[in-house]
């Protein structure tokens, strides 16, 4: 199905050009002014604001709008164009066109509004990317849902998409993980050893140690911490993958940061940046003031390797390699992103916590310093999330108690057990990732229209119920005459036709939450229609019943498409 706003945009630009060619409008470069659905009812199905041409055309917006309409060619979909003050061109779809869309939606099925924006292009979405030192937390879950929804939308826009998980299984934290499991193993064998306070305290390592004893007995007693680190990492990744799979998330690739060291990639990247004049050796950065210089001298700091990131707009230069020869996390981060671009992705989307904002900027500067274009790298930042419940005694929302099983955090598994996979998916997506999120556990399990998950899924369930009853009665819509559809059903089709534009905007602006907003809006249009536009009722004429049954098939297609774009199930019953 075509994006009708794009069809209308092209026709409007042709009309402006025709008005210029005839001398009715002066020559100027025609700007792209988006056609979109108007916010107010009664203003048409699509609207074009000609006010954006007033300065260029040196005419009133109302006159410009009338000139454009007067030069419009016939559109390939039936509609009526009306000019409205102060200069809008409003497009009203014809009822005959809307009726045709019912069969078009049914025919499209699960490919409804599959766009060609990304045809022939490759996109990567990197998300979660937590080191394998523990299970997926609630904080990780938001990024997981946002990232997977973004990947689904990119696929709907025609991109070939890879989902990637970036991790580091080296470093001090992984050493502690290995030592923590080793001590838990020794405890399981009866050894009198204690876990230091800064080691991993989670009960999940007690279970892991018990399994090692069950499998190996005491034969691992003399093994080094590395053996236990490997065992812990393997166990954690199995857990992480199972947890993500429980909410229908699967990664295509797992990229280990240590491979950048083993291949020498980080050093070749550093050499390239040095060759481009962006690396220098010094005890302090070049822009340091006297106070900073005195502090460095007093502490006898040795020269480090600096990236002259201020050349690209940074507030201060960044250390790439410390004086002891160890790289900071900035160097492998730049190397990793240069590798992404070298792999030929047209778009590389990162889903990161809001605390990574500065680091993401530095990575972009590093890509520029390599002589590469950083524009394909796009970042979605997501704010903190916490699970809450209403406390009747205090009259306030309070954080859900932390998981005894998991240690110092609540896990994705806990959240799914409390609320369900679909509830987790929707509520993690239903607000802009730029806003903090309180996940109301009590609200999301309600089986009522107060719960948006139930509200949206129930629209699909209601359609499925109609189909079951029709089949039981031997009633079908094979020869349905859609002229028997009423204004309410056509109102729904009008709204459903916005889906293509919503997908486009969510992809272009990297805003996957828009699909959740739209799903709720469409359900709000649907439910009142369901209450009034009955199908299998004794007072409903057969012709009207057949037309409505066909309509509900189209509605079911729209809701199934939306639910799958959000990674949610489309249940037949609830």
Coordinates of C-alpha atoms in Angstrom, one line a residue:
X1 CA 0.0 0.0 0.0
X2 CA 1.2 3.5 -0.9
X3 CA 2.1 6.3 1.5
X4 CA -0.7 8.6 0.5
X5 CA 1.0 11.6 2.1
X6 CA 4.0 11.0 -0.2
X7 CA 1.8 10.7 -3.2
X8 CA 0.1 14.0 -2.3
X9 CA 3.4 15.7 -1.6
X10 CA 4.7 14.9 -5.0
X11 CA 1.5 16.1 -6.7
X12 CA 1.7 19.4 -4.8
X13 CA 5.3 20.0 -5.8
X14 CA 4.3 19.3 -9.4
X15 CA 1.5 21.9 -9.0
X16 CA 3.8 24.5 -7.6
X17 CA 6.2 23.9 -10.4
X18 CA 3.4 24.3 -12.9
X19 CA 2.3 27.5 -11.3
X20 CA 5.9 28.8 -11.6
X21 CA 6.2 27.7 -15.2
X22 CA 3.0 29.7 -16.0
X23 CA 4.3 32.7 -14.2
X24 CA 1.6 32.6 -11.5
X25 CA 4.3 32.0 -8.9
X26 CA 7.8 33.4 -9.0
X27 CA 10.7 31.0 -9.4
X28 CA 12.2 29.6 -6.2
X29 CA 13.6 26.3 -5.0
X30 CA 10.6 24.4 -3.8
X31 CA 11.1 23.3 -0.2
X32 CA 9.9 20.0 1.1
X33 CA 6.9 20.7 3.3
X34 CA 5.6 17.5 4.8
X35 CA 2.0 16.4 4.3
X36 CA 0.5 14.9 7.5
X37 CA -2.7 14.0 9.2
X38 CA -4.3 17.1 10.7
X39 CA -4.7 17.2 14.5
X40 CA -8.3 18.3 14.5
X41 CA -11.3 16.4 13.2
X42 CA -13.0 17.9 10.2
X43 CA -9.8 19.2 8.7
X44 CA -9.5 16.3 6.3
X45 CA -7.4 13.2 6.2
X46 CA -4.2 14.9 5.1
X47 CA -3.1 18.5 5.2
X48 CA -0.5 20.7 3.6
X49 CA 0.5 24.1 5.1
X50 CA 1.1 26.5 2.3
X51 CA 2.1 29.1 4.8
X52 CA 5.7 27.8 4.5
X53 CA 5.9 29.3 1.0
X54 CA 4.7 32.8 1.8
X55 CA 8.1 34.4 2.0
X56 CA 9.4 32.6 -1.1
X57 CA 6.4 33.4 -3.2
X58 CA 5.8 36.9 -1.8
X59 CA 2.0 36.2 -1.7
X60 CA -0.5 35.5 1.0
X61 CA -0.7 31.8 2.0
X62 CA -4.4 31.7 1.1
X63 CA -3.6 32.9 -2.5
X64 CA -0.7 30.4 -2.8
X65 CA -3.0 27.5 -1.6
X66 CA -5.6 28.4 -4.2
X67 CA -3.0 28.7 -7.0
X68 CA -1.6 25.3 -6.1
X69 CA -5.0 23.6 -6.1
X70 CA -5.8 25.2 -9.4
X71 CA -2.7 23.6 -10.9
X72 CA -3.2 20.1 -9.4
X73 CA -3.1 17.1 -11.7
X74 CA -5.6 14.3 -11.2
X75 CA -4.5 12.2 -8.2
X76 CA -4.4 8.4 -8.5
X77 CA -6.7 8.1 -5.5
X78 CA -10.2 9.7 -5.3
X79 CA -10.3 12.7 -2.9
X80 CA -11.4 16.3 -2.6
X81 CA -9.0 19.2 -1.9
X82 CA -10.2 22.1 0.0
X83 CA -8.4 25.4 0.9
X84 CA -8.9 26.7 4.4
X85 CA -7.5 29.8 6.2
X86 CA -4.8 30.8 6.8
X87 CA -3.4 28.7 3.9
X88 CA -4.1 25.0 4.4
X89 CA -4.7 22.6 1.6
X90 CA -6.8 19.8 3.2
X91 CA -7.4 16.5 1.5
X92 CA -10.6 14.5 2.1
X93 CA -10.5 10.8 1.0
X94 CA -13.6 9.8 -1.0
X95 CA -15.8 7.1 0.6
X96 CA -15.3 4.9 -2.5
X97 CA -11.6 5.0 -2.0
X98 CA -11.8 4.1 1.7
X99 CA -14.0 1.1 0.8
X100 CA -11.4 -0.1 -1.6
X101 CA -8.8 0.0 1.2
X102 CA -10.6 -2.7 3.2
X103 CA -9.7 -5.4 0.6
X104 CA -6.2 -3.9 0.1
X105 CA -5.5 -4.2 3.8
X106 CA -6.7 -7.8 3.9
X107 CA -4.5 -8.6 0.9
X108 CA -1.5 -7.0 2.4
X109 CA -1.8 -9.1 5.6
X110 CA 1.3 -9.1 7.8
X111 CA 3.1 -7.0 5.2
X112 CA 0.6 -4.1 5.7
X113 CA 2.5 -0.9 5.0
X114 CA 5.8 -2.5 4.3
X115 CA 7.7 0.5 3.0
X116 CA 10.6 0.8 0.6
X117 CA 12.5 3.5 2.4
X118 CA 15.3 1.1 3.2
X119 CA 15.2 -1.1 0.0
X120 CA 18.6 -2.3 -0.8
X121 CA 20.1 -0.9 2.5
X122 CA 21.5 -2.5 5.6
X123 CA 20.8 -1.4 9.1
X124 CA 22.2 -2.5 12.4
X125 CA 20.7 -2.0 15.8
X126 CA 22.9 -2.5 18.8
X127 CA 21.1 -2.9 22.1
X128 CA 21.3 -4.4 25.6
X129 CA 25.1 -4.8 25.4
X130 CA 25.4 -5.6 29.1
X131 CA 28.5 -7.5 30.2
X132 CA 27.8 -11.1 31.1
X133 CA 28.3 -10.5 34.9
X134 CA 24.6 -11.0 35.8
X135 CA 21.1 -11.4 34.5
X136 CA 19.1 -8.8 32.6
X137 CA 17.9 -6.1 34.9
X138 CA 14.8 -3.9 34.6
X139 CA 17.1 -1.1 33.5
X140 CA 18.5 -3.2 30.7
X141 CA 15.0 -4.3 29.7
X142 CA 13.9 -0.9 28.6
X143 CA 16.8 -0.6 26.1
X144 CA 16.1 -4.2 25.0
X145 CA 12.5 -3.4 24.1
X146 CA 13.2 -0.1 22.5
X147 CA 16.0 -1.6 20.4
X148 CA 14.0 -4.6 19.2
X149 CA 11.0 -2.4 18.4
X150 CA 13.4 -0.1 16.4
X151 CA 14.7 -3.1 14.5
X152 CA 11.2 -4.3 13.7
X153 CA 10.2 -0.9 12.4
X154 CA 13.4 -0.7 10.2
X155 CA 12.5 -4.1 8.8
X156 CA 9.0 -2.8 8.1
X157 CA 10.6 0.1 6.2
X158 CA 12.4 -2.3 4.0
X159 CA 15.9 -2.4 5.6
X160 CA 17.9 -5.6 6.0
X161 CA 18.4 -5.5 9.8
X162 CA 21.0 -7.0 12.1
X163 CA 20.5 -7.1 15.8
X164 CA 23.8 -6.9 17.6
X165 CA 24.9 -7.3 21.3
X166 CA 28.3 -5.8 22.2
X167 CA 30.0 -7.0 25.4
X168 CA 33.2 -7.2 27.2
X169 CA 34.2 -10.4 29.0
X170 CA 37.5 -9.0 30.3
X171 CA 38.4 -6.4 32.9
X172 CA 38.2 -6.1 36.6
X173 CA 34.5 -6.8 36.9
X174 CA 34.8 -10.1 35.1
X175 CA 37.8 -11.0 37.3
X176 CA 35.6 -10.4 40.3
X177 CA 32.8 -12.5 38.8
X178 CA 35.2 -15.4 38.3
X179 CA 36.6 -15.1 41.8
X180 CA 33.1 -14.8 43.3
X181 CA 32.0 -18.1 41.7
X182 CA 35.3 -19.7 42.8
X183 CA 34.6 -18.8 46.4
X184 CA 30.9 -19.9 46.1
X185 CA 32.2 -23.2 44.7
X186 CA 34.6 -23.6 47.7
X187 CA 31.7 -22.8 50.1
X188 CA 29.6 -25.5 48.4
X189 CA 32.5 -27.9 49.2
X190 CA 32.4 -26.9 52.8
X191 CA 35.4 -24.6 52.8
X192 CA 35.4 -21.8 55.4
X193 CA 35.8 -18.9 52.9
X194 CA 34.1 -15.5 52.8
X195 CA 33.0 -13.4 49.9
X196 CA 34.5 -9.9 50.0
X197 CA 31.8 -7.1 50.2
X198 CA 32.7 -5.8 46.7
X199 CA 32.3 -9.2 45.1
X200 CA 29.1 -10.4 43.4
X201 CA 26.7 -11.2 46.1
X202 CA 23.7 -12.5 44.1
X203 CA 22.2 -15.8 44.9
X204 CA 22.4 -16.8 41.3
X205 CA 26.1 -17.6 41.8
X206 CA 25.3 -19.9 44.7
X207 CA 23.1 -21.9 42.3
X208 CA 25.8 -21.9 39.7
X209 CA 28.4 -23.2 42.3
X210 CA 26.0 -25.9 43.4
X211 CA 25.6 -27.0 39.7
X212 CA 29.4 -27.1 39.3
X213 CA 29.7 -29.3 42.4
X214 CA 27.0 -31.6 41.0
X215 CA 28.8 -31.9 37.7
X216 CA 32.4 -31.9 38.7
X217 CA 32.5 -32.7 42.4
X218 CA 35.7 -31.3 44.0
X219 CA 37.8 -31.7 40.9
X220 CA 37.8 -28.0 40.3
X221 CA 39.3 -27.1 43.7
X222 CA 42.7 -26.3 42.3
X223 CA 41.5 -24.4 39.2
X224 CA 42.2 -20.8 38.7
X225 CA 39.7 -18.0 38.8
X226 CA 39.8 -17.9 35.0
X227 CA 38.1 -21.4 34.8
X228 CA 35.3 -20.1 37.0
X229 CA 35.1 -16.9 35.0
X230 CA 34.5 -18.9 31.9
X231 CA 31.9 -21.0 33.6
X232 CA 30.1 -17.9 35.0
X233 CA 30.1 -16.1 31.6
X234 CA 28.7 -19.1 29.8
X235 CA 25.9 -19.5 32.4
X236 CA 25.1 -15.8 32.4
X237 CA 24.9 -15.6 28.6
X238 CA 22.5 -18.6 28.6
X239 CA 20.4 -16.8 31.2
X240 CA 20.5 -13.5 29.3
X241 CA 19.4 -15.2 26.0
X242 CA 16.6 -17.1 27.7
X243 CA 15.4 -13.9 29.5
X244 CA 15.4 -11.9 26.2
X245 CA 13.7 -14.8 24.4
X246 CA 10.9 -14.7 26.9
X247 CA 9.9 -11.3 25.5
X248 CA 10.6 -12.4 21.9
X249 CA 14.0 -10.8 21.5
X250 CA 16.8 -12.6 19.7
X251 CA 20.2 -11.1 18.6
X252 CA 21.8 -12.0 15.4
X253 CA 25.4 -11.3 16.5
X254 CA 27.4 -11.1 19.7
X255 CA 30.4 -8.9 19.4
X256 CA 33.2 -9.3 22.0
X257 CA 35.2 -6.2 22.8
X258 CA 38.3 -8.3 23.4
X259 CA 38.4 -9.2 19.7
X260 CA 39.4 -5.5 19.0
X261 CA 42.5 -6.1 21.2
X262 CA 43.3 -9.6 19.8
X263 CA 43.1 -8.3 16.2
X264 CA 45.1 -5.2 16.9
X265 CA 42.1 -3.1 15.7
X266 CA 42.4 -0.6 18.5
X267 CA 46.0 0.2 17.8
X268 CA 45.5 0.5 14.0
X269 CA 42.7 3.0 14.8
X270 CA 44.9 4.9 17.1
X271 CA 47.7 5.0 14.5
X272 CA 45.2 6.3 11.9
X273 CA 44.0 9.0 14.2
X274 CA 47.6 9.9 14.9
X275 CA 48.4 10.0 11.2
X276 CA 45.5 12.4 10.7
X277 CA 47.1 14.7 13.3
X278 CA 44.5 14.2 16.1
X279 CA 46.7 12.3 18.7
X280 CA 49.4 13.7 21.0
X281 CA 51.5 12.7 24.0
X282 CA 51.4 14.9 27.1
X283 CA 51.0 14.8 30.9
X284 CA 48.0 17.1 30.6
X285 CA 45.6 18.1 27.8
X286 CA 46.6 21.0 25.6
X287 CA 43.9 23.4 26.8
X288 CA 44.7 22.9 30.5
X289 CA 44.8 26.0 32.7
X290 CA 47.5 26.8 35.2
X291 CA 45.5 25.2 38.1
X292 CA 45.2 21.9 36.1
X293 CA 48.9 22.0 35.1
X294 CA 50.0 22.6 38.7
X295 CA 47.9 19.7 39.9
X296 CA 49.4 17.4 37.3
X297 CA 52.9 18.5 38.3
X298 CA 52.2 18.0 42.0
X299 CA 51.1 14.4 41.3
X300 CA 54.0 13.7 39.0
X301 CA 51.7 12.4 36.2
X302 CA 53.5 10.7 33.3
X303 CA 52.6 11.5 29.7
X304 CA 49.4 9.8 28.4
X305 CA 48.1 9.5 24.8
X306 CA 45.4 12.2 24.1
X307 CA 42.8 12.6 21.5
X308 CA 42.4 16.2 20.3
X309 CA 38.6 16.0 20.4
X310 CA 38.3 19.7 21.0
X311 CA 39.0 20.1 17.3
X312 CA 35.6 18.6 16.7
X313 CA 33.6 20.5 19.4
X314 CA 34.4 18.7 22.6
X315 CA 34.8 20.6 25.8
X316 CA 38.2 19.0 26.5
X317 CA 40.5 16.5 25.0
X318 CA 40.2 12.9 26.0
X319 CA 42.8 10.3 27.2
X320 CA 42.9 7.4 24.8
X321 CA 45.8 5.5 26.4
X322 CA 46.8 6.0 30.0
X323 CA 50.4 6.6 31.1
X324 CA 50.7 2.9 32.0
X325 CA 49.9 1.8 28.5
X326 CA 46.4 0.7 29.2
X327 CA 43.7 2.0 26.8
X328 CA 40.6 3.8 28.2
X329 CA 37.2 2.5 27.2
X330 CA 37.0 5.4 24.6
X331 CA 39.6 3.8 22.3
X332 CA 37.9 0.4 21.8
X333 CA 34.5 2.2 21.6
X334 CA 35.8 4.3 18.6
X335 CA 37.4 1.2 17.1
X336 CA 34.1 -0.8 17.4
X337 CA 32.1 1.9 15.7
X338 CA 34.6 2.3 12.9
X339 CA 34.3 -1.5 12.4
X340 CA 30.5 -1.1 12.2
X341 CA 30.9 1.4 9.3
X342 CA 33.4 -0.8 7.6
X343 CA 30.9 -3.7 7.7
X344 CA 28.8 -1.6 5.3
X345 CA 25.8 -0.6 7.4
X346 CA 23.9 2.3 6.0
X347 CA 22.5 3.0 9.5
X348 CA 23.9 1.9 12.8
X349 CA 21.5 2.6 15.7
X350 CA 22.8 2.4 19.3
X351 CA 20.4 2.2 22.2
X352 CA 22.1 3.5 25.2
X353 CA 21.4 4.7 28.7
X354 CA 21.2 8.5 29.1
X355 CA 24.5 8.4 31.1
X356 CA 26.3 7.6 27.9
X357 CA 25.5 10.9 26.2
X358 CA 29.0 12.4 26.5
X359 CA 30.7 9.2 25.5
X360 CA 28.5 8.9 22.3
X361 CA 29.6 12.4 21.3
X362 CA 33.3 11.5 21.8
X363 CA 32.8 8.4 19.6
X364 CA 31.3 10.5 16.9
X365 CA 34.3 12.9 17.1
X366 CA 36.6 9.8 16.9
X367 CA 34.9 8.6 13.7
X368 CA 35.4 12.1 12.2
X369 CA 39.1 12.0 13.3
X370 CA 39.4 8.7 11.3
X371 CA 38.2 10.6 8.2
X372 CA 34.9 8.6 8.3
X373 CA 31.3 10.0 8.1
X374 CA 29.6 9.6 11.6
X375 CA 26.1 10.4 10.2
X376 CA 25.1 6.7 9.9
X377 CA 25.6 6.3 13.6
X378 CA 22.3 7.2 15.4
X379 CA 21.7 7.0 19.1
X380 CA 18.5 6.5 21.1
X381 CA 19.0 7.4 24.7
X382 CA 16.7 5.9 27.3
X383 CA 16.2 7.1 30.8
X384 CA 15.9 5.1 34.0
X385 CA 13.0 2.8 34.8
X386 CA 11.8 1.3 38.0
X387 CA 8.9 -1.1 38.9
X388 CA 6.5 0.5 41.4
X389 CA 3.3 -0.4 43.2
X390 CA 0.7 1.8 45.0
X391 CA 1.0 1.7 48.8
X392 CA -2.4 2.1 50.3
X393 CA -1.0 3.0 53.7
X394 CA 1.4 5.7 52.6
X395 CA -0.8 6.9 49.6
X396 CA 2.3 6.9 47.4
X397 CA 4.0 4.8 44.7
X398 CA 6.9 2.8 46.0
X399 CA 9.6 0.8 44.2
X400 CA 8.9 -3.0 44.1
X401 CA 11.1 -4.8 46.6
X402 CA 14.3 -6.0 45.2
X403 CA 14.7 -9.6 44.1
X404 CA 16.0 -11.9 46.8
X405 CA 17.0 -14.4 44.2
X406 CA 18.9 -12.0 42.0
X407 CA 20.8 -9.9 44.6
X408 CA 20.9 -6.1 44.3
X409 CA 18.5 -5.7 41.4
X410 CA 15.2 -6.8 39.9
X411 CA 15.4 -8.8 36.8
X412 CA 13.5 -9.0 33.5
X413 CA 12.5 -12.5 34.7
X414 CA 10.9 -11.1 37.8
X415 CA 9.0 -8.5 35.8
X416 CA 7.7 -11.1 33.3
X417 CA 6.6 -13.3 36.1
X418 CA 4.7 -10.5 37.8
X419 CA 3.1 -9.0 34.7
X420 CA 3.6 -11.0 31.5
X421 CA 5.8 -10.6 28.4
X422 CA 3.3 -8.4 26.5
X423 CA 2.9 -6.1 29.4
X424 CA 6.6 -5.6 29.7
X425 CA 7.0 -5.0 25.9
X426 CA 4.2 -2.4 25.7
X427 CA 4.9 -0.4 28.9
X428 CA 8.6 -0.2 28.2
X429 CA 7.8 1.2 24.8
X430 CA 4.7 3.4 25.5
X431 CA 6.6 6.5 26.6
X432 CA 9.4 8.4 24.9
X433 CA 12.7 6.8 26.0
X434 CA 13.8 10.4 26.9
X435 CA 11.5 10.4 29.9
X436 CA 11.9 8.4 33.1
X437 CA 9.5 5.5 33.5
X438 CA 7.7 4.2 36.5
X439 CA 6.4 0.7 35.6
X440 CA 3.2 0.3 37.5
X441 CA 3.0 -3.4 38.3
X442 CA -0.6 -3.3 39.5
X443 CA -1.9 -1.3 36.5
X444 CA -0.4 -3.5 33.9
X445 CA -2.0 -6.7 35.1
X446 CA -5.6 -5.4 35.1
X447 CA -8.0 -7.0 32.7
X448 CA -9.9 -3.8 31.8
X449 CA -9.7 -0.9 29.4
X450 CA -7.7 1.0 32.0
X451 CA -4.8 -1.3 31.0
X452 CA -3.6 -0.2 27.5
X453 CA -2.2 -3.7 26.8
X454 CA -5.6 -5.3 27.4
X455 CA -7.3 -2.4 25.5
X456 CA -5.2 -2.9 22.3
X457 CA -5.1 -6.7 22.4
X458 CA -8.8 -7.0 23.1
X459 CA -9.5 -5.2 19.8
X460 CA -7.8 -8.1 18.0
X461 CA -9.5 -10.6 20.3
X462 CA -12.9 -9.1 19.5
X463 CA -12.3 -9.5 15.7
X464 CA -11.2 -13.1 16.3
X465 CA -14.4 -13.8 18.2
X466 CA -16.5 -12.6 15.4
X467 CA -14.6 -14.8 12.9
X468 CA -15.1 -17.9 15.1
X469 CA -18.8 -17.3 15.5
X470 CA -19.2 -16.7 11.8
X471 CA -17.4 -19.9 11.0
X472 CA -19.6 -21.8 13.4
X473 CA -22.7 -20.5 11.7
X474 CA -21.4 -21.1 8.2
X475 CA -21.5 -17.4 7.5
X476 CA -18.9 -15.8 5.2
X477 CA -18.2 -12.5 3.4
X478 CA -17.2 -13.9 0.0
X479 CA -19.5 -11.6 -1.9
X480 CA -19.5 -8.7 0.5
X481 CA -20.7 -5.4 -0.9
X482 CA -18.7 -2.8 1.0
X483 CA -21.1 0.0 0.0
X484 CA -23.0 -1.2 3.1
X485 CA -20.3 0.0 5.4
X486 CA -21.3 3.0 7.5
X487 CA -19.4 6.2 8.4
X488 CA -18.1 4.7 11.6
X489 CA -16.3 1.8 9.8
X490 CA -14.9 4.2 7.2
X491 CA -13.7 6.4 10.1
X492 CA -11.6 3.5 11.3
X493 CA -10.2 2.8 7.9
X494 CA -9.2 6.5 7.7
X495 CA -7.3 6.2 10.9
X496 CA -5.7 2.8 10.0
X497 CA -4.3 4.4 6.8
X498 CA -2.1 6.6 9.0
X499 CA -0.1 3.5 10.0
X500 CA 2.3 3.8 7.0
X501 CA 3.1 7.4 7.9
X502 CA 3.6 6.5 11.6
X503 CA 6.1 3.7 10.6
X504 CA 7.9 6.2 8.3
X505 CA 8.1 8.9 11.0
X506 CA 9.2 6.4 13.7
X507 CA 12.0 5.2 11.4
X508 CA 13.2 8.6 10.1
X509 CA 13.3 10.1 13.6
X510 CA 14.3 7.0 15.5
X511 CA 11.2 7.1 17.7
X512 CA 9.9 3.6 18.1
X513 CA 7.5 4.7 20.9
X514 CA 5.3 6.3 18.2
X515 CA 4.0 2.9 17.2
X516 CA 2.7 2.3 20.7
X517 CA 1.0 5.7 20.8
X518 CA -0.7 4.9 17.5
X519 CA -1.8 1.4 18.6
X520 CA -3.7 3.0 21.5
X521 CA -5.3 5.7 19.3
X522 CA -6.5 3.1 16.8
X523 CA -8.0 0.9 19.5
X524 CA -9.8 4.0 20.8
X525 CA -11.5 4.4 17.4
X526 CA -12.2 0.7 17.1
X527 CA -14.0 -0.2 20.4
X528 CA -17.0 2.2 20.0
X529 CA -17.5 0.8 16.5
X530 CA -17.5 -2.8 17.8
X531 CA -20.2 -1.9 20.3
X532 CA -22.5 -0.5 17.5
X533 CA -21.6 -2.2 14.2
X534 CA -22.8 -5.8 15.0
X535 CA -22.4 -8.6 12.5
X536 CA -24.2 -11.7 13.6
X537 CA -27.3 -10.1 15.1
X538 CA -30.9 -10.9 14.1
X539 CA -31.7 -7.3 13.3
X540 CA -28.6 -6.8 11.0
X541 CA -29.4 -7.3 7.3
X542 CA -27.4 -10.0 5.6
X543 CA -25.7 -7.5 3.2
X544 CA -24.6 -5.2 6.0
X545 CA -23.4 -8.2 8.1
X546 CA -21.2 -9.4 5.2
X547 CA -19.7 -6.0 4.7
X548 CA -19.0 -5.6 8.4
X549 CA -17.4 -9.1 8.6
X550 CA -15.1 -8.0 5.8
X551 CA -14.4 -4.8 7.6
X552 CA -13.4 -6.7 10.8
X553 CA -11.0 -8.8 8.8
X554 CA -9.2 -5.6 7.8
X555 CA -9.3 -4.3 11.3
X556 CA -7.7 -7.6 12.5
X557 CA -4.9 -7.2 10.0
X558 CA -4.2 -3.7 11.3
X559 CA -4.1 -4.7 14.9
X560 CA -2.0 -7.8 14.3
X561 CA 0.5 -5.7 12.3
X562 CA 0.7 -3.2 15.2
X563 CA 1.1 -5.9 17.9
X564 CA 3.9 -7.6 16.0
X565 CA 5.7 -4.3 15.3
X566 CA 5.7 -3.9 19.1
X567 CA 6.9 -7.5 19.6
X568 CA 3.6 -8.4 21.3
X569 CA 1.4 -11.4 20.7
X570 CA -2.0 -11.3 19.0
X571 CA -4.1 -13.6 21.1
X572 CA -7.3 -15.2 19.7
X573 CA -8.9 -15.3 23.2
X574 CA -8.4 -13.5 26.5

